[in-house]
């Protein structure tokens, strides 16, 4: 019998989700920021999942942990290790990582399997597998993804702990840890590139003259696209502007002030002039801010004609679109200085295009690309002429920097490594240097092209000073981001990152942990062409085979793209067949003894209004089951910082769901509907209790419970309905949720009579008022009375009305040590009252007293189970505020219990020194 792994039984899910949210909130310093990629999973969660995939659950080792109590203690110990492992600040704690690796060795007989991510994408899973000391194979069809993985896991171990080769750098320190020496080279040669670019093209970026006559570097130029007004009586070059605002910081407001002035040099006889305003009272207001909307069209500033979108598109497609400088943003003393445009600055951008342009046409897919509808069809169309000159210059300098490394080190491998990171920095620069970059008026910085998972048309745009050193959108800033990532890479185990099609690549002897592209969420290959055209220009001589094609390979990409596969039906068929092919092969070549792990990119919108799973979720589960896999667990991983509870049976928080799967035996039996339900009723209660005892928040419980439920469903080759047809996944999910409700309700039998009454009353009325007669009948049926419950402070009974007392309204004079018969309900509500008003520490004190009552200790597990049950009732009744309170208690439970079970600290009062005078003596 195969050993169950921790991922199949229990995880400290709340701690993992909390740290995932913290990671998401970090804006800089993440290893993944070495280059842009779409929809990455949190590295903290990936690390925990890899650990739990390999480490035995204590129940799999009955010789060492023969009792349930012993297994639970060991499980708690492993949970505590994971909790430390996922803390962001521990990312380079070698001692902690060694401790985790030792646990993996213990569970794998000293020989952990190599990890394969066949859809490696942005490299999160390979990076964390390597961090845990595992051999890694990362592959992807997309060459941009392969380059990212090479930079993250393949290159750094080759130069681990080596000093830099840039002249004079090696002697500046006595030791170089991890990738620090390599990063020092990238920094030094990158600085050489910036200096050389300044020498070659610095004249294209003139300084600005400030109002006091001094000069300052320009941070950005703000442009507006223009088209000719279709009104024959007007014909002005009308600016297309989303917003006039430049800066919204209080006290430092700035905005563009347009006006129409006479100008005989223009065919229409007049033009739009731009000035800068600073008075927010007379500035643009939201209702009239800008001139254009992508849906409704534009308005002409001169004649006020309404111009339809069709005209704007026709002008752009005919090549008659233009651009006009609106403002110059200069670097002032600790603030931005906004200046009206001048002819000098407008002329500085009028440069000839490079002789050798990047080649590549954007995909004809309006879902991800809106510029082609306006005549911007080539990737080179997405850059101004000055941006093309700058990016071409930096691309060429990558090759020159590589030659300098080779000259300084006599190592081609070192030259290729440094060039790869410099090429990624130039590619990042393209993201911040396109004519689709917006100016963010709140932060007062240029924004990148890929603020979303699409290439969106912009009307007014920001052209950053590319040769700058620190400002947003400069090469220096992009290089700094690459370096911040590189300096954190400390992998010592060799890794392989290669281009391969997941459908055909070798899988034997490798353990899969992967985050596959799901259905049609993101068009990776089409979008990554934006970067590929620049990476190919910079690094084609470094990675000739990887960058041999004109654009990213697309035909085999496992994405349901209706523009590539003959409409929606063809795209669905292509995806399903490809997906099943990958995992059917993985089933045949599966490594014995371990579950595989697959991530699913879950979205809140994937639940319908009835609270049932979408076709996408079902397609994934059906595909896995048809491919011969049995699902053993499902874990919702959240990266959102706040709870949002939407509807019963939903988990609106999940940003991804992680599944563990085992091969289903070839001779797996069938069963009927009755047999399936009976198996659920037998196995789900114990599995649910383990989930509740672990750190699973009530909001995540329904999704986590799908795991053991689907484990039952998917162990059969088929579950037959009464009409002889196989039960669908949708029907199975409905049955699992029914049994989940049933099991939770049956847990009420474990509670005392007071708690059973309060639960039943809360289910019907919440904390609202109900009739005394109904309460009296309910109380008698549970062998208690309304009067007793009133005296015990559970409810109030006045004038024929009965109402449960909310936690916040409970008496603060209550002493749990003196109460002769404290109920679970009472303990939970007083604990909630204390937690919400006073915080963790006083709540710990209350629970410690409850656990040490002389007249019978409160059962902490039952208090936690009651919170789970009340959450589900509150969520079902749309009592969102109540649900949030119960959820918050459970998520704080580990911290509360750790302190409550510890011995109460003894307060020692130090004796003061007596000051005797001579007379008193």
PDB file of N, CA, C and O in Angstrom, residues 203-263:
ATOM      1  N   UNK A 203      21.757  62.542 -26.871  1.00  0.00           N
ATOM      2  CA  UNK A 203      21.278  63.789 -27.462  1.00  0.00           C
ATOM      3  C   UNK A 203      19.794  63.749 -27.809  1.00  0.00           C
ATOM      4  O   UNK A 203      19.173  64.802 -28.039  1.00  0.00           O
ATOM      5  N   UNK A 204      19.224  62.543 -27.860  1.00  0.00           N
ATOM      6  CA  UNK A 204      17.794  62.428 -28.173  1.00  0.00           C
ATOM      7  C   UNK A 204      16.924  62.736 -26.963  1.00  0.00           C
ATOM      8  O   UNK A 204      15.696  62.797 -27.084  1.00  0.00           O
ATOM      9  N   UNK A 205      17.536  62.912 -25.806  1.00  0.00           N
ATOM     10  CA  UNK A 205      16.802  63.128 -24.564  1.00  0.00           C
ATOM     11  C   UNK A 205      17.261  64.438 -23.901  1.00  0.00           C
ATOM     12  O   UNK A 205      17.980  64.425 -22.902  1.00  0.00           O
ATOM     13  N   UNK A 206      16.864  65.584 -24.447  1.00  0.00           N
ATOM     14  CA  UNK A 206      17.322  66.876 -23.901  1.00  0.00           C
ATOM     15  C   UNK A 206      16.744  67.134 -22.512  1.00  0.00           C
ATOM     16  O   UNK A 206      15.653  66.669 -22.178  1.00  0.00           O
ATOM     17  N   UNK A 207      17.497  67.864 -21.715  1.00  0.00           N
ATOM     18  CA  UNK A 207      16.999  68.277 -20.406  1.00  0.00           C
ATOM     19  C   UNK A 207      15.905  69.327 -20.582  1.00  0.00           C
ATOM     20  O   UNK A 207      15.778  69.961 -21.640  1.00  0.00           O
ATOM     21  N   UNK A 208      15.147  69.507 -19.523  1.00  0.00           N
ATOM     22  CA  UNK A 208      14.081  70.514 -19.540  1.00  0.00           C
ATOM     23  C   UNK A 208      14.564  71.786 -18.854  1.00  0.00           C
ATOM     24  O   UNK A 208      15.358  71.738 -17.913  1.00  0.00           O
ATOM     25  N   UNK A 209      14.081  72.922 -19.327  1.00  0.00           N
ATOM     26  CA  UNK A 209      14.371  74.202 -18.682  1.00  0.00           C
ATOM     27  C   UNK A 209      13.229  74.507 -17.718  1.00  0.00           C
ATOM     28  O   UNK A 209      12.068  74.624 -18.114  1.00  0.00           O
ATOM     29  N   UNK A 210      13.562  74.598 -16.425  1.00  0.00           N
ATOM     30  CA  UNK A 210      12.559  74.830 -15.396  1.00  0.00           C
ATOM     31  C   UNK A 210      12.171  76.304 -15.351  1.00  0.00           C
ATOM     32  O   UNK A 210      12.863  77.169 -15.909  1.00  0.00           O
ATOM     33  N   UNK A 211      11.074  76.630 -14.679  1.00  0.00           N
ATOM     34  CA  UNK A 211      10.625  78.041 -14.616  1.00  0.00           C
ATOM     35  C   UNK A 211      11.672  78.991 -14.058  1.00  0.00           C
ATOM     36  O   UNK A 211      11.678  80.183 -14.420  1.00  0.00           O
ATOM     37  N   UNK A 212      12.579  78.489 -13.192  1.00  0.00           N
ATOM     38  CA  UNK A 212      13.597  79.378 -12.630  1.00  0.00           C
ATOM     39  C   UNK A 212      14.836  79.493 -13.511  1.00  0.00           C
ATOM     40  O   UNK A 212      15.845  80.100 -13.124  1.00  0.00           O
ATOM     41  N   UNK A 213      14.800  78.890 -14.700  1.00  0.00           N
ATOM     42  CA  UNK A 213      15.908  78.989 -15.631  1.00  0.00           C
ATOM     43  C   UNK A 213      16.931  77.884 -15.524  1.00  0.00           C
ATOM     44  O   UNK A 213      17.793  77.752 -16.395  1.00  0.00           O
ATOM     45  N   UNK A 214      16.860  77.071 -14.472  1.00  0.00           N
ATOM     46  CA  UNK A 214      17.774  75.938 -14.343  1.00  0.00           C
ATOM     47  C   UNK A 214      17.285  74.791 -15.214  1.00  0.00           C
ATOM     48  O   UNK A 214      16.163  74.799 -15.730  1.00  0.00           O
ATOM     49  N   UNK A 215      18.129  73.793 -15.378  1.00  0.00           N
ATOM     50  CA  UNK A 215      17.754  72.624 -16.192  1.00  0.00           C
ATOM     51  C   UNK A 215      17.645  71.389 -15.304  1.00  0.00           C
ATOM     52  O   UNK A 215      18.257  71.312 -14.237  1.00  0.00           O
ATOM     53  N   UNK A 216      16.887  70.424 -15.768  1.00  0.00           N
ATOM     54  CA  UNK A 216      16.696  69.175 -15.026  1.00  0.00           C
ATOM     55  C   UNK A 216      16.428  68.056 -16.018  1.00  0.00           C
ATOM     56  O   UNK A 216      15.867  68.286 -17.105  1.00  0.00           O
ATOM     57  N   UNK A 217      16.810  66.813 -15.682  1.00  0.00           N
ATOM     58  CA  UNK A 217      16.525  65.685 -16.566  1.00  0.00           C
ATOM     59  C   UNK A 217      15.021  65.483 -16.732  1.00  0.00           C
ATOM     60  O   UNK A 217      14.247  65.694 -15.796  1.00  0.00           O
ATOM     61  N   UNK A 218      14.634  65.066 -17.914  1.00  0.00           N
ATOM     62  CA  UNK A 218      13.234  64.745 -18.176  1.00  0.00           C
ATOM     63  C   UNK A 218      12.970  63.308 -17.737  1.00  0.00           C
ATOM     64  O   UNK A 218      13.759  62.405 -18.007  1.00  0.00           O
ATOM     65  N   UNK A 219      11.869  63.116 -17.038  1.00  0.00           N
ATOM     66  CA  UNK A 219      11.456  61.773 -16.630  1.00  0.00           C
ATOM     67  C   UNK A 219      10.603  61.126 -17.725  1.00  0.00           C
ATOM     68  O   UNK A 219      10.759  59.946 -18.041  1.00  0.00           O
ATOM     69  N   UNK A 220       9.705  61.920 -18.306  1.00  0.00           N
ATOM     70  CA  UNK A 220       8.806  61.374 -19.330  1.00  0.00           C
ATOM     71  C   UNK A 220       8.227  62.489 -20.179  1.00  0.00           C
ATOM     72  O   UNK A 220       8.147  63.648 -19.754  1.00  0.00           O
ATOM     73  N   UNK A 221       7.851  62.120 -21.390  1.00  0.00           N
ATOM     74  CA  UNK A 221       7.112  63.003 -22.286  1.00  0.00           C
ATOM     75  C   UNK A 221       5.701  62.431 -22.427  1.00  0.00           C
ATOM     76  O   UNK A 221       5.541  61.228 -22.687  1.00  0.00           O
ATOM     77  N   UNK A 222       4.687  63.246 -22.248  1.00  0.00           N
ATOM     78  CA  UNK A 222       3.297  62.794 -22.325  1.00  0.00           C
ATOM     79  C   UNK A 222       2.734  63.204 -23.680  1.00  0.00           C
ATOM     80  O   UNK A 222       2.705  64.396 -24.024  1.00  0.00           O
ATOM     81  N   UNK A 223       2.289  62.211 -24.446  1.00  0.00           N
ATOM     82  CA  UNK A 223       1.809  62.430 -25.808  1.00  0.00           C
ATOM     83  C   UNK A 223       0.317  62.115 -25.912  1.00  0.00           C
ATOM     84  O   UNK A 223      -0.213  61.310 -25.144  1.00  0.00           O
ATOM     85  N   UNK A 224      -0.321  62.726 -26.886  1.00  0.00           N
ATOM     86  CA  UNK A 224      -1.705  62.380 -27.229  1.00  0.00           C
ATOM     87  C   UNK A 224      -1.745  61.941 -28.695  1.00  0.00           C
ATOM     88  O   UNK A 224      -1.152  62.595 -29.553  1.00  0.00           O
ATOM     89  N   UNK A 225      -2.413  60.849 -28.962  1.00  0.00           N
ATOM     90  CA  UNK A 225      -2.646  60.457 -30.358  1.00  0.00           C
ATOM     91  C   UNK A 225      -3.666  61.422 -30.959  1.00  0.00           C
ATOM     92  O   UNK A 225      -4.523  61.969 -30.249  1.00  0.00           O
ATOM     93  N   UNK A 226      -3.588  61.598 -32.265  1.00  0.00           N
ATOM     94  CA  UNK A 226      -4.496  62.533 -32.935  1.00  0.00           C
ATOM     95  C   UNK A 226      -5.080  61.915 -34.188  1.00  0.00           C
ATOM     96  O   UNK A 226      -4.467  61.038 -34.819  1.00  0.00           O
ATOM     97  N   UNK A 227      -6.269  62.374 -34.554  1.00  0.00           N
ATOM     98  CA  UNK A 227      -6.857  62.077 -35.867  1.00  0.00           C
ATOM     99  C   UNK A 227      -7.506  63.369 -36.365  1.00  0.00           C
ATOM    100  O   UNK A 227      -7.791  64.285 -35.582  1.00  0.00           O
ATOM    101  N   UNK A 228      -7.732  63.437 -37.650  1.00  0.00           N
ATOM    102  CA  UNK A 228      -8.377  64.621 -38.228  1.00  0.00           C
ATOM    103  C   UNK A 228      -9.865  64.601 -37.925  1.00  0.00           C
ATOM    104  O   UNK A 228     -10.533  63.575 -38.106  1.00  0.00           O
ATOM    105  N   UNK A 229     -10.384  65.726 -37.485  1.00  0.00           N
ATOM    106  CA  UNK A 229     -11.824  65.827 -37.206  1.00  0.00           C
ATOM    107  C   UNK A 229     -12.600  65.615 -38.520  1.00  0.00           C
ATOM    108  O   UNK A 229     -12.280  66.239 -39.541  1.00  0.00           O
ATOM    109  N   UNK A 230     -13.627  64.741 -38.531  1.00  0.00           N
ATOM    110  CA  UNK A 230     -14.367  64.464 -39.767  1.00  0.00           C
ATOM    111  C   UNK A 230     -15.312  65.591 -40.180  1.00  0.00           C
ATOM    112  O   UNK A 230     -15.845  65.572 -41.295  1.00  0.00           O
ATOM    113  N   UNK A 231     -15.520  66.585 -39.328  1.00  0.00           N
ATOM    114  CA  UNK A 231     -16.399  67.707 -39.660  1.00  0.00           C
ATOM    115  C   UNK A 231     -15.728  68.556 -40.745  1.00  0.00           C
ATOM    116  O   UNK A 231     -14.660  69.141 -40.521  1.00  0.00           O
ATOM    117  N   UNK A 232     -16.304  68.639 -41.948  1.00  0.00           N
ATOM    118  CA  UNK A 232     -15.661  69.393 -43.055  1.00  0.00           C
ATOM    119  C   UNK A 232     -15.395  70.849 -42.706  1.00  0.00           C
ATOM    120  O   UNK A 232     -14.445  71.455 -43.217  1.00  0.00           O
ATOM    121  N   UNK A 233     -16.189  71.412 -41.820  1.00  0.00           N
ATOM    122  CA  UNK A 233     -15.995  72.812 -41.448  1.00  0.00           C
ATOM    123  C   UNK A 233     -14.906  72.990 -40.403  1.00  0.00           C
ATOM    124  O   UNK A 233     -14.565  74.116 -40.056  1.00  0.00           O
ATOM    125  N   UNK A 234     -14.364  71.870 -39.931  1.00  0.00           N
ATOM    126  CA  UNK A 234     -13.349  71.942 -38.873  1.00  0.00           C
ATOM    127  C   UNK A 234     -12.017  71.395 -39.378  1.00  0.00           C
ATOM    128  O   UNK A 234     -11.128  72.149 -39.753  1.00  0.00           O
ATOM    129  N   UNK A 235     -11.863  70.086 -39.394  1.00  0.00           N
ATOM    130  CA  UNK A 235     -10.658  69.460 -39.916  1.00  0.00           C
ATOM    131  C   UNK A 235      -9.428  69.600 -39.046  1.00  0.00           C
ATOM    132  O   UNK A 235      -8.302  69.359 -39.505  1.00  0.00           O
ATOM    133  N   UNK A 236      -9.598  69.972 -37.789  1.00  0.00           N
ATOM    134  CA  UNK A 236      -8.454  70.131 -36.897  1.00  0.00           C
ATOM    135  C   UNK A 236      -7.861  68.763 -36.545  1.00  0.00           C
ATOM    136  O   UNK A 236      -8.547  67.740 -36.632  1.00  0.00           O
ATOM    137  N   UNK A 237      -6.577  68.757 -36.188  1.00  0.00           N
ATOM    138  CA  UNK A 237      -5.978  67.534 -35.647  1.00  0.00           C
ATOM    139  C   UNK A 237      -6.433  67.423 -34.199  1.00  0.00           C
ATOM    140  O   UNK A 237      -5.920  68.106 -33.316  1.00  0.00           O
ATOM    141  N   UNK A 238      -7.421  66.586 -33.970  1.00  0.00           N
ATOM    142  CA  UNK A 238      -8.034  66.521 -32.647  1.00  0.00           C
ATOM    143  C   UNK A 238      -7.290  65.519 -31.755  1.00  0.00           C
ATOM    144  O   UNK A 238      -7.030  64.381 -32.152  1.00  0.00           O
ATOM    145  N   UNK A 239      -6.896  65.927 -30.543  1.00  0.00           N
ATOM    146  CA  UNK A 239      -6.203  65.009 -29.641  1.00  0.00           C
ATOM    147  C   UNK A 239      -7.168  64.020 -29.002  1.00  0.00           C
ATOM    148  O   UNK A 239      -8.306  64.368 -28.655  1.00  0.00           O
ATOM    149  N   UNK A 240      -6.695  62.782 -28.891  1.00  0.00           N
ATOM    150  CA  UNK A 240      -7.475  61.723 -28.245  1.00  0.00           C
ATOM    151  C   UNK A 240      -6.870  61.510 -26.852  1.00  0.00           C
ATOM    152  O   UNK A 240      -5.799  60.927 -26.715  1.00  0.00           O
ATOM    153  N   UNK A 241      -7.551  61.989 -25.839  1.00  0.00           N
ATOM    154  CA  UNK A 241      -6.985  62.023 -24.490  1.00  0.00           C
ATOM    155  C   UNK A 241      -7.940  61.330 -23.514  1.00  0.00           C
ATOM    156  O   UNK A 241      -9.125  61.689 -23.442  1.00  0.00           O
ATOM    157  N   UNK A 242      -7.415  60.354 -22.795  1.00  0.00           N
ATOM    158  CA  UNK A 242      -8.209  59.642 -21.773  1.00  0.00           C
ATOM    159  C   UNK A 242      -8.421  60.520 -20.555  1.00  0.00           C
ATOM    160  O   UNK A 242      -9.497  60.550 -19.970  1.00  0.00           O
ATOM    161  N   UNK A 243      -7.367  61.227 -20.137  1.00  0.00           N
ATOM    162  CA  UNK A 243      -7.460  62.060 -18.944  1.00  0.00           C
ATOM    163  C   UNK A 243      -6.484  63.228 -19.063  1.00  0.00           C
ATOM    164  O   UNK A 243      -5.366  63.059 -19.564  1.00  0.00           O
ATOM    165  N   UNK A 244      -6.906  64.392 -18.586  1.00  0.00           N
ATOM    166  CA  UNK A 244      -6.030  65.556 -18.578  1.00  0.00           C
ATOM    167  C   UNK A 244      -5.132  65.592 -17.344  1.00  0.00           C
ATOM    168  O   UNK A 244      -4.192  66.375 -17.292  1.00  0.00           O
ATOM    169  N   UNK A 245      -5.429  64.779 -16.380  1.00  0.00           N
ATOM    170  CA  UNK A 245      -4.683  64.824 -15.120  1.00  0.00           C
ATOM    171  C   UNK A 245      -3.247  64.332 -15.305  1.00  0.00           C
ATOM    172  O   UNK A 245      -2.989  63.325 -15.954  1.00  0.00           O
ATOM    173  N   UNK A 246      -2.316  65.050 -14.675  1.00  0.00           N
ATOM    174  CA  UNK A 246      -0.908  64.651 -14.642  1.00  0.00           C
ATOM    175  C   UNK A 246      -0.493  64.241 -13.230  1.00  0.00           C
ATOM    176  O   UNK A 246       0.266  63.296 -13.050  1.00  0.00           O
ATOM    177  N   UNK A 247      -0.966  64.961 -12.227  1.00  0.00           N
ATOM    178  CA  UNK A 247      -0.646  64.644 -10.842  1.00  0.00           C
ATOM    179  C   UNK A 247      -1.822  64.967  -9.949  1.00  0.00           C
ATOM    180  O   UNK A 247      -2.381  66.062 -10.006  1.00  0.00           O
ATOM    181  N   UNK A 248      -2.210  64.012  -9.110  1.00  0.00           N
ATOM    182  CA  UNK A 248      -3.366  64.212  -8.238  1.00  0.00           C
ATOM    183  C   UNK A 248      -2.987  64.291  -6.767  1.00  0.00           C
ATOM    184  O   UNK A 248      -3.861  64.309  -5.904  1.00  0.00           O
ATOM    185  N   UNK A 249      -1.693  64.291  -6.464  1.00  0.00           N
ATOM    186  CA  UNK A 249      -1.274  64.373  -5.070  1.00  0.00           C
ATOM    187  C   UNK A 249      -1.718  65.700  -4.484  1.00  0.00           C
ATOM    188  O   UNK A 249      -1.495  66.762  -5.064  1.00  0.00           O
ATOM    189  N   UNK A 250      -2.356  65.630  -3.303  1.00  0.00           N
ATOM    190  CA  UNK A 250      -2.929  66.820  -2.700  1.00  0.00           C
ATOM    191  C   UNK A 250      -1.864  67.892  -2.472  1.00  0.00           C
ATOM    192  O   UNK A 250      -0.803  67.621  -1.916  1.00  0.00           O
ATOM    193  N   UNK A 251      -2.165  69.080  -2.906  1.00  0.00           N
ATOM    194  CA  UNK A 251      -1.230  70.185  -2.768  1.00  0.00           C
ATOM    195  C   UNK A 251      -0.254  70.300  -3.917  1.00  0.00           C
ATOM    196  O   UNK A 251       0.441  71.321  -4.042  1.00  0.00           O
ATOM    197  N   UNK A 252      -0.187  69.261  -4.770  1.00  0.00           N
ATOM    198  CA  UNK A 252       0.743  69.280  -5.898  1.00  0.00           C
ATOM    199  C   UNK A 252       0.020  68.892  -7.191  1.00  0.00           C
ATOM    200  O   UNK A 252       0.589  68.275  -8.079  1.00  0.00           O
ATOM    201  N   UNK A 253      -1.264  69.244  -7.269  1.00  0.00           N
ATOM    202  CA  UNK A 253      -2.052  68.879  -8.430  1.00  0.00           C
ATOM    203  C   UNK A 253      -1.514  69.523  -9.706  1.00  0.00           C
ATOM    204  O   UNK A 253      -1.006  70.651  -9.673  1.00  0.00           O
ATOM    205  N   UNK A 254      -1.635  68.774 -10.799  1.00  0.00           N
ATOM    206  CA  UNK A 254      -1.224  69.308 -12.099  1.00  0.00           C
ATOM    207  C   UNK A 254      -2.079  68.647 -13.174  1.00  0.00           C
ATOM    208  O   UNK A 254      -2.436  67.472 -13.059  1.00  0.00           O
ATOM    209  N   UNK A 255      -2.394  69.400 -14.211  1.00  0.00           N
ATOM    210  CA  UNK A 255      -3.218  68.874 -15.278  1.00  0.00           C
ATOM    211  C   UNK A 255      -2.947  69.652 -16.558  1.00  0.00           C
ATOM    212  O   UNK A 255      -2.409  70.775 -16.544  1.00  0.00           O
ATOM    213  N   UNK A 256      -3.283  69.049 -17.665  1.00  0.00           N
ATOM    214  CA  UNK A 256      -3.125  69.683 -18.970  1.00  0.00           C
ATOM    215  C   UNK A 256      -4.339  70.577 -19.241  1.00  0.00           C
ATOM    216  O   UNK A 256      -5.482  70.177 -19.008  1.00  0.00           O
ATOM    217  N   UNK A 257      -4.073  71.773 -19.728  1.00  0.00           N
ATOM    218  CA  UNK A 257      -5.140  72.718 -20.089  1.00  0.00           C
ATOM    219  C   UNK A 257      -5.109  72.902 -21.607  1.00  0.00           C
ATOM    220  O   UNK A 257      -4.204  73.557 -22.141  1.00  0.00           O
ATOM    221  N   UNK A 258      -6.060  72.323 -22.331  1.00  0.00           N
ATOM    222  CA  UNK A 258      -6.062  72.466 -23.794  1.00  0.00           C
ATOM    223  C   UNK A 258      -6.808  73.742 -24.214  1.00  0.00           C
ATOM    224  O   UNK A 258      -7.745  74.180 -23.548  1.00  0.00           O
ATOM    225  N   UNK A 259      -6.385  74.307 -25.319  1.00  0.00           N
ATOM    226  CA  UNK A 259      -7.094  75.455 -25.894  1.00  0.00           C
ATOM    227  C   UNK A 259      -6.895  75.426 -27.410  1.00  0.00           C
ATOM    228  O   UNK A 259      -5.894  74.900 -27.905  1.00  0.00           O
ATOM    229  N   UNK A 260      -7.840  75.974 -28.131  1.00  0.00           N
ATOM    230  CA  UNK A 260      -7.771  76.022 -29.591  1.00  0.00           C
ATOM    231  C   UNK A 260      -7.264  77.404 -30.004  1.00  0.00           C
ATOM    232  O   UNK A 260      -7.841  78.430 -29.612  1.00  0.00           O
ATOM    233  N   UNK A 261      -6.175  77.442 -30.772  1.00  0.00           N
ATOM    234  CA  UNK A 261      -5.560  78.718 -31.172  1.00  0.00           C
ATOM    235  C   UNK A 261      -5.404  78.751 -32.694  1.00  0.00           C
ATOM    236  O   UNK A 261      -5.320  77.697 -33.350  1.00  0.00           O
ATOM    237  N   UNK A 262      -5.339  79.950 -33.233  1.00  0.00           N
ATOM    238  CA  UNK A 262      -5.117  80.116 -34.671  1.00  0.00           C
ATOM    239  C   UNK A 262      -3.691  79.702 -35.019  1.00  0.00           C
ATOM    240  O   UNK A 262      -2.741  79.979 -34.284  1.00  0.00           O
ATOM    241  N   UNK A 263      -3.557  79.040 -36.184  1.00  0.00           N
ATOM    242  CA  UNK A 263      -2.223  78.658 -36.649  1.00  0.00           C
ATOM    243  C   UNK A 263      -2.289  78.469 -38.163  1.00  0.00           C
ATOM    244  O   UNK A 263      -2.771  77.439 -38.658  1.00  0.00           O
TER     245      UNK A 263
END
